[in-house]
Short mmCIF file of N, CA and C in Angstrom, two decimals:
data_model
loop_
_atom_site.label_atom_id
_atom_site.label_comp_id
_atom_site.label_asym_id
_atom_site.label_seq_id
_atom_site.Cartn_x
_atom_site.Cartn_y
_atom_site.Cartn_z
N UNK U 177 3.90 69.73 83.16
CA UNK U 177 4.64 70.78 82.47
C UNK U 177 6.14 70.51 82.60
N UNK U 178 7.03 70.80 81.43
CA UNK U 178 8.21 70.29 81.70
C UNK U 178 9.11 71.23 82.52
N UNK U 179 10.22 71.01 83.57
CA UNK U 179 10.54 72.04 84.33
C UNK U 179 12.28 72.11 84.47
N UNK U 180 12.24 71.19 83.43
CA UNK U 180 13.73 70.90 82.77
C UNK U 180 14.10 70.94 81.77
N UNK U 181 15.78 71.22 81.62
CA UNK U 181 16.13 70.98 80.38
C UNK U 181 17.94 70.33 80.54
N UNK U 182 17.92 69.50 79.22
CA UNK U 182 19.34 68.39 78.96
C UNK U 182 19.86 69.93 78.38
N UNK U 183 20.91 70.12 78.60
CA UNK U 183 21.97 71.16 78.14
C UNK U 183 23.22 70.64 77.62
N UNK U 184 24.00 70.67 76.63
CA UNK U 184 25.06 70.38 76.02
C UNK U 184 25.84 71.95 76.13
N UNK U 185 26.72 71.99 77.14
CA UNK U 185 27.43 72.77 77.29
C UNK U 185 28.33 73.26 76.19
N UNK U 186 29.12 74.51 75.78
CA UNK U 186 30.07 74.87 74.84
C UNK U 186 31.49 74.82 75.59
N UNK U 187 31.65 74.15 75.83
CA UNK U 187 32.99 74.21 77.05
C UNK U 187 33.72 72.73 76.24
N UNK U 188 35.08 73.26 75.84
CA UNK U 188 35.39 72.01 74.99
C UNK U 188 36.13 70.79 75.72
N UNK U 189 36.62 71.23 77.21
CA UNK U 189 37.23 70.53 78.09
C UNK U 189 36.13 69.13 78.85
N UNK U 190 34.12 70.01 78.48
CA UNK U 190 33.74 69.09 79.03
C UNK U 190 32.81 68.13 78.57
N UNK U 191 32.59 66.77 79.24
CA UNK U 191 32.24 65.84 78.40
C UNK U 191 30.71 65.41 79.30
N UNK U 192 29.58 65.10 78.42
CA UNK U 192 28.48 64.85 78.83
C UNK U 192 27.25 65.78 78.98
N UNK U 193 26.29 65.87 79.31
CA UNK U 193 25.09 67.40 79.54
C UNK U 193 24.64 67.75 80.91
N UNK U 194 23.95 68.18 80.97
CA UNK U 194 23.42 68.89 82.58
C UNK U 194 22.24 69.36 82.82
N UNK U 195 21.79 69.25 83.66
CA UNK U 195 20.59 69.96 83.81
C UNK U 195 20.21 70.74 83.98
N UNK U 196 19.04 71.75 84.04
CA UNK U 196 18.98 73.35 84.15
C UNK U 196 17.59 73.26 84.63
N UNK U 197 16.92 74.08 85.04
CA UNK U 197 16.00 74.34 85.52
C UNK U 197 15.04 75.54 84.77
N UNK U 198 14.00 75.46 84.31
CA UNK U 198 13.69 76.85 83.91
C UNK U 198 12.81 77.83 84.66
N UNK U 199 13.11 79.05 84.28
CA UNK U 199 12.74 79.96 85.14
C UNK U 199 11.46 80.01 84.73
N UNK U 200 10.39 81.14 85.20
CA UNK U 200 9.22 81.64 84.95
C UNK U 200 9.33 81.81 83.53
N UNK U 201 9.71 82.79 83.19
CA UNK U 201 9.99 83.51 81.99
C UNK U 201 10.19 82.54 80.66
N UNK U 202 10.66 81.45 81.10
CA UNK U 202 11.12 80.68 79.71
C UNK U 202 10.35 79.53 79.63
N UNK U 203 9.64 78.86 80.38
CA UNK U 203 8.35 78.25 80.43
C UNK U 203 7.59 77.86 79.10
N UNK U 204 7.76 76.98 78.57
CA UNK U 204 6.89 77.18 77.34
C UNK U 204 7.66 77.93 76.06
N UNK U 205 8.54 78.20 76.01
CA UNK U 205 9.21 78.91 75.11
C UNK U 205 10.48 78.32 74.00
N UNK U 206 10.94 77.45 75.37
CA UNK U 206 12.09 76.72 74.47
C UNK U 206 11.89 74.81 73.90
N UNK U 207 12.71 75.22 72.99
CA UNK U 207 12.79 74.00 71.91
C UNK U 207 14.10 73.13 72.13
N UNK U 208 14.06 71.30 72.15
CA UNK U 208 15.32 70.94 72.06
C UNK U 208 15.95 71.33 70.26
N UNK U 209 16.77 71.97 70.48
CA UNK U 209 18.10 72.85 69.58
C UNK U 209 18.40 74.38 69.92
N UNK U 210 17.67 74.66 70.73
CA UNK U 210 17.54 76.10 70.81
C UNK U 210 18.80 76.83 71.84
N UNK U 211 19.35 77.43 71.28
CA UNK U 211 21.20 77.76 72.01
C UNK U 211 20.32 78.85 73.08
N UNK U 212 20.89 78.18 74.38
CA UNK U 212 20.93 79.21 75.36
C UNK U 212 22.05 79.83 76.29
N UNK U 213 21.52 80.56 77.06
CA UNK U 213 23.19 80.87 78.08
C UNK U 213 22.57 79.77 79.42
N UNK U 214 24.04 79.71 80.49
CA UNK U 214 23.29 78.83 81.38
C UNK U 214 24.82 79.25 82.22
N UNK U 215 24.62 78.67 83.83
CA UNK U 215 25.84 79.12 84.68
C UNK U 215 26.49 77.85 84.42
N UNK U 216 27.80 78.32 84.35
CA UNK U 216 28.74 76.40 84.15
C UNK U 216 29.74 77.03 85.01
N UNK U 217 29.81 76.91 86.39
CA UNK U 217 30.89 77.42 87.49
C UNK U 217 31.06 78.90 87.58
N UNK U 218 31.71 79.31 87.52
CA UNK U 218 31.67 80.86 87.85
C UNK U 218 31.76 81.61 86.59
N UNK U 219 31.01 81.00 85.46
CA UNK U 219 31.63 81.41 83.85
C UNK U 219 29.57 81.68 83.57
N UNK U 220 29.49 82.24 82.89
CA UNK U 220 28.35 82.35 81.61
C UNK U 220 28.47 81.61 80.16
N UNK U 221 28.21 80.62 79.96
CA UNK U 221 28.30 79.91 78.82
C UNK U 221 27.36 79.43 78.16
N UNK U 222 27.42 79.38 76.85
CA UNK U 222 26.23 79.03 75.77
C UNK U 222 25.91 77.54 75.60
N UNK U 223 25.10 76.93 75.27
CA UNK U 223 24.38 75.39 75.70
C UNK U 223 23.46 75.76 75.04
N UNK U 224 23.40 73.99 73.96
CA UNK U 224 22.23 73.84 72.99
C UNK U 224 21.62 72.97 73.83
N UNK U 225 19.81 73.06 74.06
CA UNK U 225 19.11 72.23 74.30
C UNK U 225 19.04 71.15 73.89
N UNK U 226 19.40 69.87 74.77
CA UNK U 226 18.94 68.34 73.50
C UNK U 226 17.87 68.13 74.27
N UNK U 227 17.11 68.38 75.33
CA UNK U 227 15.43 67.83 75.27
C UNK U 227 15.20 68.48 76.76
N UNK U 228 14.17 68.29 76.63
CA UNK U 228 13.55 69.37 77.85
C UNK U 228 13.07 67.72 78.46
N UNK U 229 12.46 67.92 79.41
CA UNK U 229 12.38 66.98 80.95
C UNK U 229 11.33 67.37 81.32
N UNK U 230 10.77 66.57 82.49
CA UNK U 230 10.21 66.51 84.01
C UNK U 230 10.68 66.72 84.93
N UNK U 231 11.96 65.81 84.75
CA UNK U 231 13.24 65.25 85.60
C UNK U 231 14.28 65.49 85.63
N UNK U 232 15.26 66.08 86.93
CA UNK U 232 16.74 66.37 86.47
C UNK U 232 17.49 64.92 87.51
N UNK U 233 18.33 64.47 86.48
CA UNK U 233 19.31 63.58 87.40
C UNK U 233 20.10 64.03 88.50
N UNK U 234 19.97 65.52 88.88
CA UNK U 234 20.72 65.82 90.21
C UNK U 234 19.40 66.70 91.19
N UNK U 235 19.64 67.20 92.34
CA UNK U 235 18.82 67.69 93.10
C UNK U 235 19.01 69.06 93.03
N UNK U 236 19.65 69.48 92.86
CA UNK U 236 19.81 70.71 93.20
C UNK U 236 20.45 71.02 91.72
N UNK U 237 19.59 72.07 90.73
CA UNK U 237 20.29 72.57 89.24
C UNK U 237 20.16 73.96 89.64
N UNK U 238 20.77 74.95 88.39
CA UNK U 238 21.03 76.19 88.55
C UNK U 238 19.53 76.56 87.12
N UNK U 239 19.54 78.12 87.12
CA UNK U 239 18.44 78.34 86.57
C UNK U 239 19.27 78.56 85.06
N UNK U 240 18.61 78.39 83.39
CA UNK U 240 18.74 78.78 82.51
C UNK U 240 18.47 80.45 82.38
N UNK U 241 19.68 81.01 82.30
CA UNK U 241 19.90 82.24 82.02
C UNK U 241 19.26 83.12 80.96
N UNK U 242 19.52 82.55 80.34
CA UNK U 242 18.61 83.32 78.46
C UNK U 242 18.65 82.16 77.57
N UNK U 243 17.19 82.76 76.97
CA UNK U 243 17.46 82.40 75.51
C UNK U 243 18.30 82.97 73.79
N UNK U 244 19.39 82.59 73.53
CA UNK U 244 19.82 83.42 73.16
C UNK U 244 18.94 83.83 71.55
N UNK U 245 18.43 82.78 70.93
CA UNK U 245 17.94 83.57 69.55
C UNK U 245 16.31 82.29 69.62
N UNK U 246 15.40 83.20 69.01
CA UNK U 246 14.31 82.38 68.86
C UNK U 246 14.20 81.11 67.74
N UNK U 247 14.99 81.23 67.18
CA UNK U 247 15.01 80.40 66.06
C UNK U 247 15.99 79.03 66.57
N UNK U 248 16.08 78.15 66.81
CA UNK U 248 17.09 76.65 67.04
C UNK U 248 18.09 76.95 66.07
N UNK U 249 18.75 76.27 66.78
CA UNK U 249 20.25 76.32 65.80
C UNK U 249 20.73 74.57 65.48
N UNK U 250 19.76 73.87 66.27
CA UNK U 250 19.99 72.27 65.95
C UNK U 250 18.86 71.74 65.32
N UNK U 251 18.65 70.49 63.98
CA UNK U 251 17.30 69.92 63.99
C UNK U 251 17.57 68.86 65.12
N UNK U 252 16.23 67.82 65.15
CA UNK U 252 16.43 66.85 66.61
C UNK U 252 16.51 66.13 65.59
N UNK U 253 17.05 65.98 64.39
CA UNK U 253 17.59 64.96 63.44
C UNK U 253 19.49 65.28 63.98
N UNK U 254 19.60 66.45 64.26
CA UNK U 254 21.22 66.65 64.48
C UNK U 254 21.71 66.36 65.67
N UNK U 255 20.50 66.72 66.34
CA UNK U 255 20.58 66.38 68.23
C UNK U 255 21.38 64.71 68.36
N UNK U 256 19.85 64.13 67.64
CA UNK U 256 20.46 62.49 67.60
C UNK U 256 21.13 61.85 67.04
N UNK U 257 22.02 62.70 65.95
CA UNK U 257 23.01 61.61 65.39
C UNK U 257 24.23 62.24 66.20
N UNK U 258 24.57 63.51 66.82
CA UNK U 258 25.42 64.00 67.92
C UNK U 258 25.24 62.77 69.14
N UNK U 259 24.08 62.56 69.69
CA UNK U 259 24.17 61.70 70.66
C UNK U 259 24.42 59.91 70.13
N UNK U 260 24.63 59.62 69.32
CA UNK U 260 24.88 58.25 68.86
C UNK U 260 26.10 58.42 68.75
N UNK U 261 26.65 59.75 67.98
CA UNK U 261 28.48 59.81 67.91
C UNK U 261 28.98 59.57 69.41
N UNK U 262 28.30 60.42 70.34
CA UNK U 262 28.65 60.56 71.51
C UNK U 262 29.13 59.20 72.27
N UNK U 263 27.62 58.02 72.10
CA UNK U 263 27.58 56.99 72.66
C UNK U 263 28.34 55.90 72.04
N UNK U 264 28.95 56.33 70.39
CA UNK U 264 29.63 55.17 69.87
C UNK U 264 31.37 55.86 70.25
N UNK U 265 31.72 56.72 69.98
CA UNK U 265 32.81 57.20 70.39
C UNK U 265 33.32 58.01 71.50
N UNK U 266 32.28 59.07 72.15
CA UNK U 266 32.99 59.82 72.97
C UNK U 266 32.44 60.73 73.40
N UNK U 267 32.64 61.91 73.73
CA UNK U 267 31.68 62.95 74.24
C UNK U 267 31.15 64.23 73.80
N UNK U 268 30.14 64.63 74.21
CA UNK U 268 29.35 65.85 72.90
C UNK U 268 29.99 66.45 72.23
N UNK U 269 31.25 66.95 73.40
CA UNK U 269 32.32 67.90 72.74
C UNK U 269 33.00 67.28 71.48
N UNK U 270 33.66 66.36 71.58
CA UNK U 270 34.09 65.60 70.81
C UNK U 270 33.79 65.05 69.15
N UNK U 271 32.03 64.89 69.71
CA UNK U 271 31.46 64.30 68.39
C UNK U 271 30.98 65.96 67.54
N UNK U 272 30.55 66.97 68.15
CA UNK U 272 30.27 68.32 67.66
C UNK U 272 31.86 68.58 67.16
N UNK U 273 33.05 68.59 67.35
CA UNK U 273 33.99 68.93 66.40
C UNK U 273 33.99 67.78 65.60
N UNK U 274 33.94 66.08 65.91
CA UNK U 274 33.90 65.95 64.27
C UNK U 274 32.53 65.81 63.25
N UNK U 275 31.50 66.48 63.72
CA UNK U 275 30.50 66.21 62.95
C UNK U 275 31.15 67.07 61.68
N UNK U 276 31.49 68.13 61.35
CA UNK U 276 31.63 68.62 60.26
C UNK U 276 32.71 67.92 59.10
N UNK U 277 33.55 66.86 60.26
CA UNK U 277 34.30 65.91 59.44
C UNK U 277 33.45 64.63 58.71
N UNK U 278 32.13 64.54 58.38
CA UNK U 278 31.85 63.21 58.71
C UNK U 278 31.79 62.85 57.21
N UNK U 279 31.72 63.61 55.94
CA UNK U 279 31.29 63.36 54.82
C UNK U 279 32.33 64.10 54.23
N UNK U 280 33.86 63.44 53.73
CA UNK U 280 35.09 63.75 53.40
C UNK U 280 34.35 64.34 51.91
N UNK U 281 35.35 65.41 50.94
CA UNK U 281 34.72 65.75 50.28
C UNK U 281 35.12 64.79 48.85
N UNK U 282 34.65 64.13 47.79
CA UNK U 282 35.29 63.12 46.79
C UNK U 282 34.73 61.78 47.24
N UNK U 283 34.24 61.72 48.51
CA UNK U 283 34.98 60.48 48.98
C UNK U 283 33.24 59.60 49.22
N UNK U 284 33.35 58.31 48.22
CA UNK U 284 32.76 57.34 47.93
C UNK U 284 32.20 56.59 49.46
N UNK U 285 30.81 56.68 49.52
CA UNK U 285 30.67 56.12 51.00
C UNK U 285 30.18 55.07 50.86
N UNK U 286 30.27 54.20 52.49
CA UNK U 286 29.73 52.48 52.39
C UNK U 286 29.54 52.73 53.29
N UNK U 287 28.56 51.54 54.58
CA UNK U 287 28.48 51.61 55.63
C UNK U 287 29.33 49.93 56.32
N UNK U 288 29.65 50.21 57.34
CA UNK U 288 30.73 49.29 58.04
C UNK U 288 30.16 49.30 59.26
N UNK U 289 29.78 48.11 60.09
CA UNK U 289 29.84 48.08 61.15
C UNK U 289 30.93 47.67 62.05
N UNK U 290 30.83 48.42 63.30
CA UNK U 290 31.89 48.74 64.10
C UNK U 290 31.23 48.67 65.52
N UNK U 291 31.74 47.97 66.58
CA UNK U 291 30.67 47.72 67.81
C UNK U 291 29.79 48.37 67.98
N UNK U 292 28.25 47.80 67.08
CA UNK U 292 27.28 48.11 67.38
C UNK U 292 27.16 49.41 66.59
N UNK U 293 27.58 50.21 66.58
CA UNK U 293 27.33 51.42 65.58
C UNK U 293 27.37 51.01 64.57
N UNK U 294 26.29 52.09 63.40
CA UNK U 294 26.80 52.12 62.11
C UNK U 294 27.88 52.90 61.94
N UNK U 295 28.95 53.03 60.93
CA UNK U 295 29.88 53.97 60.87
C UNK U 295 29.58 54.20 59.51
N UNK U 296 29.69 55.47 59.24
CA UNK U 296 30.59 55.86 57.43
C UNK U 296 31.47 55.76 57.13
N UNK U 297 31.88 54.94 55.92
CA UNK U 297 33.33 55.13 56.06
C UNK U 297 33.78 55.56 54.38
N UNK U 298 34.82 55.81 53.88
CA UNK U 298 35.26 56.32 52.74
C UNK U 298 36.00 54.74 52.34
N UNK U 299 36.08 54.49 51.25
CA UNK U 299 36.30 53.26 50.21
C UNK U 299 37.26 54.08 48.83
#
């Protein structure tokens, strides 16, 4: 049974995901895209699921707070092209503000490679 979850924090200062733990209550319930609350230091903050686990990379995680709406707010088609931006340029935070940049409006697309990524680019 999975007893984890990858969290993409809403905190724009920070870069990378975390782990969470789930409680009783949420067991079976959540989906990777599904926006939850979760503790990020002495704050309450919202975090989209990118995949639930077995396994957390640290020993000691904090518990997932709520779920905030039943419905996902990510497809795992959006999850993974967020995490390829991430891994070709930079960090969740980063690639989630420019995902809405990615398809200029007018603008004629090609694909270009660029270390190892595909990129879009405008022509």
């Amino acid at each position: 049974m999975t007893s984890y979850v990858e969290v993409a924090v809403n905190v724009p200062q920070v870069a990378g995901s975390y782990h969470y733990h789930l409680p009783p209550e949420l067991e079976g319930r959540l989906l990777a895209g599904h926006l939850v609350e979760v503790p990020f230091g002495n704050r309450r903050v919202q975090g989209v699921v990118l995949q639930l686990t077995e396994h957390a990379d640290v020993a000691d995680t904090k518990a997932v707070l709520a779920l905030v709406d039943e419905q996902t707010v990510l497809t795992q088609f959006q999850i993974e092209l967020a995490r390829q931006l991430a891994w070709c340029w930079a960090s969740w935070g980063a690639s989630r503000r420019s995902a809405t940049r990615l398809t200029p409006e007018g603008c004629a697309s090609g694909w270009k490679r660029w270390t190892g990524c595909a990129l879009r680019t405008c022509r």
